[in-house]
Amino acid sequence: MTSNPEKEREQQITFLSETIKKYRHHLPKERKPSILICGKTGNGKTSTINALFGQEVGNVGDYGRGTDTDEVYEWESNDENINIVDLPGLGDSEKNDKVFQEIYRRRIKEADGFIVIVCPPRPAELGTLKTVNLLISSGVSSKHIIFGFNKLSYIRYRDNGKVSQVEIDGLIGSTSPKHTQVIGEAKKAFLETLREEIPGASFSEYQIIEYDSISGWNLHKMLSAVVEMLPYEAIAKLNRAREAAERQAIKKEKDRLKEEREFIRQEEERLKQANAQSLREQERLIQAAAQANAQSLWEQVLEEQRRRVEEREEEALAKLNRATEAERQARKKEKDRLKKERELIRQEEERLKQANAQSLREQEHLKQATAQATAQSLKKEKDILEEQKRRVEEREEAVENFSNQGKQFNTSIVDKILSGIETVITLIDPSVGATIGAARKVITSAGNVASNLWNAATSWFR
């Protein structure tokens, strides 16, 4: 008998709903997570908040000024999904640091997660090190601190003697294997500095998340690291805020793709017109060259030589009628000389005829060279346009992958929620806990949890 995985998952959902209802009074209530975000001014804290949790968190939520200093803000989304505390960066002045440190200590007690936003080229600068030391001295485990490695385009590197910079292309991320390598090297350098400057702490490369707060690239990697820090009763609300951020990132990328497609269409039309104009220009050049050749200087020279010969003939004929024998001999010499000149003219005409043929060949060569240069120029522009098309296709694929990552993220959230429930119930009834564990594997085995399963899973806390 053929099994139906979807039906089996639905059955397991029903079983879990009934089981959780029975043990609900043993489970913690769902609550808002509180995440502390800190880092130096200009590193992109606000844009990180908007990228991770949706623009409406910062712009539409309940916005209140902190009581201790005007530089402390709290954002809270309208449906109370998540509390985010944005703290000022340390390291700007000793006077400010003393005030801010007290704020940090008070806020740390309320926080579930800790994100330090850094950006190259020197992310482990004094302010970052002061912030990390303060978190650790206030009781935060070094393993529970996430470093958001933002503004990666600031990274410069030498390649074959030339200074280049990292490029981040929307949801695609780094634009070449070389850039990915350079980002990895920058992360390792940052990690080494942390370990050297804070020797008693334990940091790993997995805590340093490269991302782009403008496009949302690596949003899910960043959020996955946040989820690892949070208690399972707080992550459902985080996930609902994350869905808003996903929609925002996808819309931004699709708007960008729409603009690029229109640009490509306009460029294709421009190249088409340029090609037609090039053909017309080639024809004009050939006609102009032919016209100039027909009126060339050598024809004028020949005409002048013919005119002079005719004048001499007329002059010789006039003298012949009145000349003596001696004069006739002289005129005979003149005729012989004229005969030689005619031969020279004939030879010159032949040479100029050959020169004209050579000129026509050169015109043809010029035509071919012009056509070839134009073709090469247009080909180069077409190649650039094809590259732009390829990048658009890559970005379209990146949007699709981004959406799939959201589905996979849902699966990981459901798995963590069920794992937390399993842990609590196992302490009460190990056999029921084991059954929940088996059901959890069935539900998450598909690799992405359908929206109806996600809604059912998160509703257990409501």
C-alpha positions as a printed NumPy array, in Angstrom:
array([[  0.   ,   0.   ,   0.   ],
       [  1.432,   3.362,  -1.063],
       [  1.969,   5.838,   1.768],
       [  0.831,   9.444,   1.571],
       [  3.483,  11.656,   3.26 ],
       [  1.222,  14.714,   3.299],
       [ -1.618,  12.819,   4.928],
       [  0.784,  11.31 ,   7.454],
       [  2.075,  14.775,   8.387],
       [ -1.48 ,  16.001,   8.862],
       [ -2.155,  13.032,  11.165],
       [  0.951,  13.827,  13.191],
       [ -0.147,  17.476,  13.447],
       [ -3.488,  16.305,  14.874],
       [ -1.703,  14.018,  17.332],
       [  0.633,  16.792,  18.467],
       [ -2.224,  19.275,  18.849],
       [ -4.079,  16.882,  21.151],
       [ -0.936,  15.972,  23.098],
       [  0.146,  19.584,  23.566],
       [ -3.374,  20.559,  24.659],
       [ -3.123,  17.865,  27.334],
       [  0.273,  19.13 ,  28.578],
       [ -0.254,  22.834,  27.826],
       [ -0.117,  23.906,  31.476],
       [  3.458,  22.515,  31.65 ],
       [  4.643,  24.555,  28.646],
       [  5.888,  28.155,  28.741],
       [  3.664,  30.762,  27.15 ],
       [  4.652,  32.291,  23.853],
       [  6.323,  35.658,  24.371],
       [  8.028,  38.423,  22.485],
       [ 11.768,  38.055,  22.069],
       [ 13.95 ,  40.992,  22.994],
       [ 17.024,  41.513,  20.847],
       [ 19.774,  43.992,  21.61 ],
       [ 21.537,  45.489,  18.586],
       [ 24.658,  47.549,  19.124],
       [ 27.596,  48.859,  17.182],
       [ 29.331,  52.029,  16.093],
       [ 27.247,  54.774,  14.479],
       [ 27.353,  54.382,  10.693],
       [ 27.798,  50.599,  10.71 ],
       [ 24.178,  50.114,   9.607],
       [ 22.214,  49.227,  12.748],
       [ 18.941,  50.786,  11.649],
       [ 19.136,  49.325,   8.131],
       [ 19.944,  45.95 ,   9.735],
       [ 16.815,  46.165,  11.892],
       [ 14.717,  46.972,   8.85 ],
       [ 16.317,  44.209,   6.777],
       [ 15.889,  41.524,   9.454],
       [ 12.442,  42.404,  10.761],
       [ 10.765,  44.51 ,   8.069],
       [ 10.728,  48.222,   7.333],
       [  7.511,  48.708,   9.277],
       [  9.319,  47.809,  12.505],
       [ 11.364,  50.988,  12.386],
       [  8.926,  53.251,  10.578],
       [  5.409,  52.296,  11.709],
       [  5.91 ,  50.826,  15.149],
       [  5.459,  52.364,  18.569],
       [  8.445,  54.708,  18.619],
       [  9.582,  55.947,  22.009],
       [ 12.646,  57.779,  23.218],
       [ 14.71 ,  56.185,  25.948],
       [ 14.63 ,  57.754,  29.386],
       [ 18.368,  57.791,  29.983],
       [ 19.631,  59.354,  26.787],
       [ 18.246,  60.616,  23.507],
       [ 20.48 ,  58.111,  21.696],
       [ 18.636,  55.02 ,  22.925],
       [ 15.569,  53.932,  20.979],
       [ 13.126,  51.074,  21.135],
       [ 11.146,  49.758,  18.197],
       [  8.109,  47.571,  18.591],
       [  5.974,  46.361,  15.673],
       [  2.257,  47.146,  15.733],
       [  1.195,  43.567,  16.464],
       [  3.864,  43.256,  19.155],
       [  5.905,  40.671,  17.292],
       [  9.28 ,  41.597,  18.651],
       [ 11.146,  44.087,  20.828],
       [ 14.338,  45.477,  19.375],
       [ 16.646,  47.703,  21.384],
       [ 19.074,  49.821,  19.374],
       [ 21.967,  50.925,  21.574],
       [ 24.59 ,  53.575,  20.761],
       [ 28.085,  52.545,  19.837],
       [ 30.95 ,  52.689,  22.316],
       [ 34.397,  54.094,  21.724],
       [ 33.611,  57.622,  20.558],
       [ 34.395,  59.315,  23.885],
       [ 35.119,  58.276,  27.471],
       [ 32.394,  60.583,  28.76 ],
       [ 29.688,  59.025,  26.567],
       [ 30.967,  55.511,  27.235],
       [ 30.375,  55.885,  30.994],
       [ 26.741,  56.83 ,  30.374],
       [ 26.189,  54.203,  27.694],
       [ 27.728,  51.396,  29.737],
       [ 25.063,  51.795,  32.406],
       [ 22.371,  51.665,  29.736],
       [ 23.937,  48.523,  28.297],
       [ 23.966,  46.788,  31.684],
       [ 20.293,  47.532,  32.252],
       [ 19.243,  46.466,  28.761],
       [ 21.349,  43.286,  28.791],
       [ 19.269,  41.886,  31.645],
       [ 16.121,  42.103,  29.483],
       [ 17.61 ,  40.769,  26.245],
       [ 17.381,  37.29 ,  24.713],
       [ 19.775,  37.881,  21.819],
       [ 22.773,  40.063,  21.125],
       [ 23.908,  41.346,  17.706],
       [ 27.002,  43.509,  17.239],
       [ 27.07 ,  45.244,  13.835],
       [ 30.559,  45.674,  12.425],
       [ 31.886,  46.652,   9.035],
       [ 35.298,  46.521,   7.35 ],
       [ 38.03 ,  47.393,   6.788],
       [ 38.745,  47.273,  10.559],
       [ 35.664,  45.729,  12.192],
       [ 37.501,  44.871,  15.418],
       [ 38.167,  48.504,  16.257],
       [ 38.18 ,  49.91 ,  19.799],
       [ 34.415,  50.468,  20.009],
       [ 33.649,  46.874,  18.972],
       [ 36.107,  45.443,  21.477],
       [ 34.687,  47.638,  24.264],
       [ 31.155,  46.509,  23.388],
       [ 32.052,  42.797,  23.397],
       [ 33.972,  43.089,  26.653],
       [ 31.025,  44.855,  28.27 ],
       [ 28.569,  42.179,  27.112],
       [ 30.768,  39.39 ,  28.452],
       [ 31.492,  41.151,  31.744],
       [ 27.714,  41.616,  32.172],
       [ 27.138,  37.869,  32.007],
       [ 26.527,  37.27 ,  28.299],
       [ 28.164,  34.105,  27.004],
       [ 30.575,  34.778,  24.168],
       [ 28.819,  31.971,  22.243],
       [ 25.577,  33.97 ,  22.301],
       [ 26.94 ,  37.038,  20.525],
       [ 26.368,  37.405,  16.781],
       [ 28.573,  39.673,  14.691],
       [ 26.793,  41.174,  11.686],
       [ 29.509,  41.673,   9.057],
       [ 27.902,  44.52 ,   7.081],
       [ 28.939,  46.931,   4.264],
       [ 31.242,  44.418,   2.601],
       [ 31.814,  46.706,  -0.397],
       [ 34.154,  48.671,   1.89 ],
       [ 36.661,  45.81 ,   1.607],
       [ 39.606,  46.645,  -0.666],
       [ 42.182,  44.13 ,  -1.882],
       [ 45.074,  43.887,  -4.339],
       [ 44.71 ,  41.675,  -7.383],
       [ 47.701,  41.518,  -9.78 ],
       [ 48.932,  44.847,  -8.469],
       [ 45.579,  46.565,  -8.94 ],
       [ 43.395,  47.762,  -6.046],
       [ 39.852,  46.339,  -6.317],
       [ 36.827,  46.238,  -4.05 ],
       [ 34.231,  43.637,  -3.141],
       [ 30.903,  43.868,  -4.963],
       [ 27.544,  42.788,  -3.517],
       [ 24.816,  42.393,  -6.127],
       [ 21.418,  42.348,  -4.42 ],
       [ 20.183,  38.956,  -3.268],
       [ 22.916,  37.281,  -5.354],
       [ 25.529,  38.468,  -2.873],
       [ 29.211,  38.522,  -3.796],
       [ 29.728,  38.725,  -7.555],
       [ 32.72 ,  36.399,  -7.952],
       [ 34.567,  33.531,  -6.22 ],
       [ 37.417,  35.961,  -5.614],
       [ 35.151,  38.309,  -3.669],
       [ 33.781,  35.389,  -1.646],
       [ 37.37 ,  34.4  ,  -0.833],
       [ 38.266,  37.972,   0.199],
       [ 35.192,  38.182,   2.467],
       [ 36.19 ,  34.869,   4.078],
       [ 39.719,  36.16 ,   4.69 ],
       [ 38.333,  39.366,   6.256],
       [ 36.119,  37.312,   8.597],
       [ 39.099,  35.183,   9.674],
       [ 41.176,  38.299,  10.337],
       [ 38.34 ,  39.722,  12.448],
       [ 38.041,  36.457,  14.366],
       [ 41.797,  36.391,  15.056],
       [ 41.625,  39.941,  16.432],
       [ 38.73 ,  38.988,  18.734],
       [ 40.629,  35.985,  20.055],
       [ 43.798,  38.015,  20.607],
       [ 42.107,  40.969,  22.307],
       [ 39.571,  38.936,  24.351],
       [ 41.521,  35.767,  25.188],
       [ 39.123,  34.438,  27.842],
       [ 36.172,  34.269,  25.421],
       [ 35.255,  31.525,  22.971],
       [ 34.342,  32.729,  19.473],
       [ 33.812,  30.787,  16.245],
       [ 33.62 ,  31.814,  12.604],
       [ 29.952,  30.73 ,  12.57 ],
       [ 29.124,  33.717,  14.802],
       [ 30.356,  36.144,  12.129],
       [ 27.613,  36.48 ,   9.531],
       [ 28.351,  38.256,   6.27 ],
       [ 25.23 ,  40.011,   4.981],
       [ 23.934,  43.123,   3.232],
       [ 21.526,  45.303,   5.202],
       [ 20.371,  47.127,   2.052],
       [ 19.25 ,  44.191,  -0.125],
       [ 18.664,  41.59 ,   2.597],
       [ 21.261,  39.18 ,   1.2  ],
       [ 21.952,  36.393,   3.744],
       [ 18.896,  37.47 ,   5.758],
       [ 18.055,  33.856,   6.595],
       [ 21.61 ,  33.033,   7.643],
       [ 21.534,  35.987,  10.016],
       [ 18.116,  35.052,  11.399],
       [ 19.11 ,  31.404,  11.809],
       [ 21.958,  32.554,  14.032],
       [ 19.49 ,  34.693,  16.018],
       [ 17.109,  31.731,  16.405],
       [ 19.915,  29.619,  17.846],
       [ 20.19 ,  32.149,  20.684],
       [ 16.497,  32.477,  21.5  ],
       [ 14.314,  30.255,  23.735],
       [ 11.808,  28.273,  21.671],
       [  8.786,  30.019,  23.184],
       [ 10.029,  33.337,  21.691],
       [ 10.896,  32.357,  18.132],
       [  7.377,  32.067,  16.686],
       [  6.837,  35.811,  16.96 ],
       [ 10.287,  36.42 ,  15.499],
       [  9.352,  34.332,  12.485],
       [  6.211,  36.347,  11.805],
       [  8.303,  39.529,  11.818],
       [ 10.78 ,  37.813,   9.494],
       [  8.042,  37.162,   6.921],
       [  7.503,  40.919,   6.626],
       [ 11.226,  41.414,   6.032],
       [ 11.196,  38.724,   3.335],
       [  8.343,  40.391,   1.491],
       [ 10.16 ,  43.696,   1.667],
       [ 13.451,  42.257,   0.345],
       [ 11.729,  40.393,  -2.498],
       [  9.722,  43.46 ,  -3.517],
       [ 12.86 ,  45.607,  -3.526],
       [ 14.704,  43.083,  -5.719],
       [ 11.761,  42.667,  -8.109],
       [ 11.492,  46.449,  -8.501],
       [ 15.187,  46.533,  -9.319],
       [ 14.769,  43.719, -11.859],
       [ 11.899,  45.593, -13.496],
       [ 14.107,  48.662, -13.913],
       [ 16.962,  46.584, -15.35 ],
       [ 14.69 ,  44.806, -17.831],
       [ 13.453,  48.204, -19.068],
       [ 17.068,  49.418, -19.331],
       [ 17.994,  46.326, -21.378],
       [ 15.011,  46.904, -23.696],
       [ 16.08 ,  50.512, -24.256],
       [ 19.709,  49.449, -24.852],
       [ 18.635,  46.845, -27.416],
       [ 16.627,  49.488, -29.267],
       [ 19.565,  51.903, -29.099],
       [ 21.978,  49.292, -30.489],
       [ 19.543,  48.497, -33.286],
       [ 19.382,  52.187, -34.246],
       [ 23.172,  52.535, -33.876],
       [ 23.702,  49.602, -36.234],
       [ 21.412,  51.152, -38.877],
       [ 23.14 ,  54.522, -38.462],
       [ 26.539,  52.821, -38.833],
       [ 25.516,  51.244, -42.137],
       [ 24.273,  54.595, -43.436],
       [ 27.532,  56.259, -42.349],
       [ 29.636,  53.619, -44.126],
       [ 27.716,  54.19 , -47.366],
       [ 28.165,  57.952, -47.042],
       [ 31.921,  57.575, -46.504],
       [ 32.292,  55.39 , -49.605],
       [ 30.304,  57.818, -51.758],
       [ 32.313,  60.772, -50.479],
       [ 35.596,  58.974, -51.132],
       [ 34.507,  58.068, -54.682],
       [ 33.454,  61.66 , -55.379],
       [ 36.733,  63.015, -54.059],
       [ 38.634,  60.51 , -56.195],
       [ 36.763,  61.641, -59.375],
       [ 37.811,  65.227, -58.791],
       [ 41.342,  64.437, -57.727],
       [ 44.373,  66.606, -58.347],
       [ 45.985,  64.363, -60.964],
       [ 43.116,  65.022, -63.445],
       [ 43.619,  68.732, -63.024],
       [ 47.355,  68.323, -63.645],
       [ 46.737,  66.296, -66.821],
       [ 44.247,  68.856, -68.064],
       [ 46.79 ,  71.596, -67.549],
       [ 49.437,  69.592, -69.423],
       [ 47.083,  68.969, -72.365],
       [ 46.273,  72.673, -72.507],
       [ 49.961,  73.61 , -72.659],
       [ 50.651,  71.05 , -75.422],
       [ 47.796,  72.449, -77.48 ],
       [ 49.107,  75.966, -76.98 ],
       [ 52.569,  74.871, -78.163],
       [ 51.057,  73.15 , -81.218],
       [ 49.15 ,  76.271, -82.147],
       [ 52.263,  78.398, -81.666],
       [ 54.371,  75.979, -83.754],
       [ 51.801,  75.975, -86.551],
       [ 51.754,  79.766, -86.665],
       [ 55.541,  79.921, -86.908],
       [ 55.599,  77.209, -89.574],
       [ 53.819,  79.46 , -92.06 ],
       [ 56.491,  82.14 , -91.893],
       [ 59.604,  80.267, -90.892],
       [ 62.742,  79.561, -92.828],
       [ 64.186,  76.125, -93.409],
       [ 66.179,  76.532, -90.274],
       [ 63.089,  77.419, -88.463],
       [ 61.326,  74.364, -89.891],
       [ 64.14 ,  72.222, -88.527],
       [ 63.693,  73.881, -85.175],
       [ 59.972,  73.333, -85.339],
       [ 60.601,  69.7  , -86.236],
       [ 62.656,  69.403, -83.091],
       [ 59.808,  71.049, -81.21 ],
       [ 57.356,  68.493, -82.641],
       [ 59.685,  65.673, -81.657],
       [ 59.847,  67.149, -78.209],
       [ 56.055,  67.437, -78.143],
       [ 55.81 ,  63.806, -79.251],
       [ 57.972,  62.808, -76.325],
       [ 55.828,  64.909, -74.   ],
       [ 52.676,  63.184, -75.291],
       [ 54.318,  59.838, -74.58 ],
       [ 55.147,  61.044, -71.106],
       [ 51.529,  62.167, -70.687],
       [ 50.321,  58.745, -71.883],
       [ 52.626,  57.069, -69.412],
       [ 51.467,  59.415, -66.678],
       [ 47.82 ,  58.664, -67.544],
       [ 48.589,  54.947, -67.314],
       [ 50.28 ,  55.479, -63.966],
       [ 47.361,  57.53 , -62.695],
       [ 44.971,  54.888, -63.967],
       [ 46.824,  52.327, -61.896],
       [ 46.851,  54.77 , -58.981],
       [ 43.078,  55.168, -59.344],
       [ 42.659,  51.384, -59.222],
       [ 44.857,  51.312, -56.127],
       [ 42.734,  54.098, -54.618],
       [ 39.578,  52.07 , -55.244],
       [ 41.182,  49.078, -53.565],
       [ 42.143,  51.263, -50.599],
       [ 38.571,  52.585, -50.441],
       [ 37.296,  49.01 , -50.314],
       [ 39.848,  48.218, -47.629],
       [ 38.709,  51.335, -45.704],
       [ 35.112,  50.236, -46.073],
       [ 35.928,  46.787, -44.758],
       [ 38.059,  48.185, -41.898],
       [ 35.319,  50.653, -40.95 ],
       [ 32.702,  47.93 , -41.072],
       [ 34.915,  45.626, -39.012],
       [ 35.619,  48.323, -36.379],
       [ 31.927,  49.175, -36.183],
       [ 31.002,  45.517, -35.927],
       [ 33.557,  45.012, -33.145],
       [ 32.228,  48.039, -31.269],
       [ 28.625,  46.863, -31.591],
       [ 29.642,  43.327, -30.635],
       [ 31.318,  44.672, -27.496],
       [ 28.157,  46.574, -26.563],
       [ 26.026,  43.51 , -27.302],
       [ 28.329,  41.384, -25.141],
       [ 27.912,  43.879, -22.286],
       [ 24.149,  43.755, -22.768],
       [ 24.179,  39.951, -22.773],
       [ 26.142,  40.046, -19.514],
       [ 23.496,  42.342, -18.046],
       [ 20.793,  39.914, -19.178],
       [ 22.689,  37.059, -17.542],
       [ 22.938,  39.004, -14.29 ],
       [ 19.2  ,  39.741, -14.377],
       [ 18.521,  36.015, -14.797],
       [ 20.836,  35.298, -11.865],
       [ 18.977,  37.831,  -9.729],
       [ 15.63 ,  36.293, -10.706],
       [ 17.008,  32.924,  -9.63 ],
       [ 18.304,  34.527,  -6.405],
       [ 14.791,  35.811,  -5.621],
       [ 13.422,  32.285,  -6.082],
       [ 16.193,  30.832,  -3.886],
       [ 15.479,  33.524,  -1.291],
       [ 11.835,  32.438,  -1.138],
       [ 12.876,  28.791,  -0.801],
       [ 15.219,  29.737,   2.038],
       [ 12.211,  31.243,   3.819],
       [ 10.369,  27.912,   3.561],
       [ 13.41 ,  26.044,   4.878],
       [ 13.674,  28.601,   7.681],
       [ 10.052,  27.862,   8.623],
       [ 10.985,  24.195,   8.878],
       [ 13.893,  24.93 ,  11.213],
       [ 11.642,  27.121,  13.389],
       [  8.959,  24.419,  13.656],
       [ 11.64 ,  21.854,  14.444],
       [ 13.044,  23.99 ,  17.264],
       [  9.582,  24.666,  18.715],
       [  8.728,  20.972,  18.658],
       [ 12.146,  20.077,  20.063],
       [ 11.548,  22.421,  23.01 ],
       [  8.083,  20.948,  23.594],
       [  9.531,  17.442,  23.352],
       [ 12.151,  18.261,  25.986],
       [  9.549,  19.541,  28.477],
       [  7.094,  16.647,  27.993],
       [  9.874,  14.015,  28.068],
       [ 10.683,  15.119,  31.623],
       [  7.047,  14.401,  32.541],
       [  6.403,  11.301,  30.413],
       [  9.392,   9.873,  28.486],
       [  7.238,   7.624,  26.282],
       [  5.055,  10.53 ,  25.115],
       [  8.188,  12.593,  24.566],
       [  9.625,   9.882,  22.316],
       [  6.366,   9.815,  20.319],
       [  6.546,  13.583,  19.886],
       [ 10.122,  13.207,  18.655],
       [  9.025,  10.713,  15.998],
       [  6.152,  12.981,  14.949],
       [  8.553,  15.926,  14.714],
       [ 10.74 ,  14.036,  12.233],
       [  7.721,  13.2  ,  10.078],
       [  6.505,  16.81 ,  10.018],
       [  9.879,  18.339,   9.088],
       [ 11.073,  15.559,   6.758],
       [  9.815,  17.31 ,   3.616],
       [ 12.491,  20.01 ,   3.915],
       [ 10.014,  22.89 ,   3.963],
       [  6.927,  23.179,   6.095],
       [  3.764,  24.154,   4.258],
       [  2.024,  27.284,   5.538],
       [ -0.904,  25.327,   7.014],
       [  1.497,  23.162,   9.036],
       [  3.433,  26.229,  10.144],
       [  0.246,  27.968,  11.307],
       [ -0.828,  24.87 ,  13.172],
       [  2.554,  24.481,  14.854],
       [  2.775,  28.079,  16.035],
       [ -0.85 ,  28.156,  17.157],
       [ -0.041,  25.678,  19.946],
       [  1.245,  28.551,  22.047],
       [ -1.714,  30.883,  21.531]])
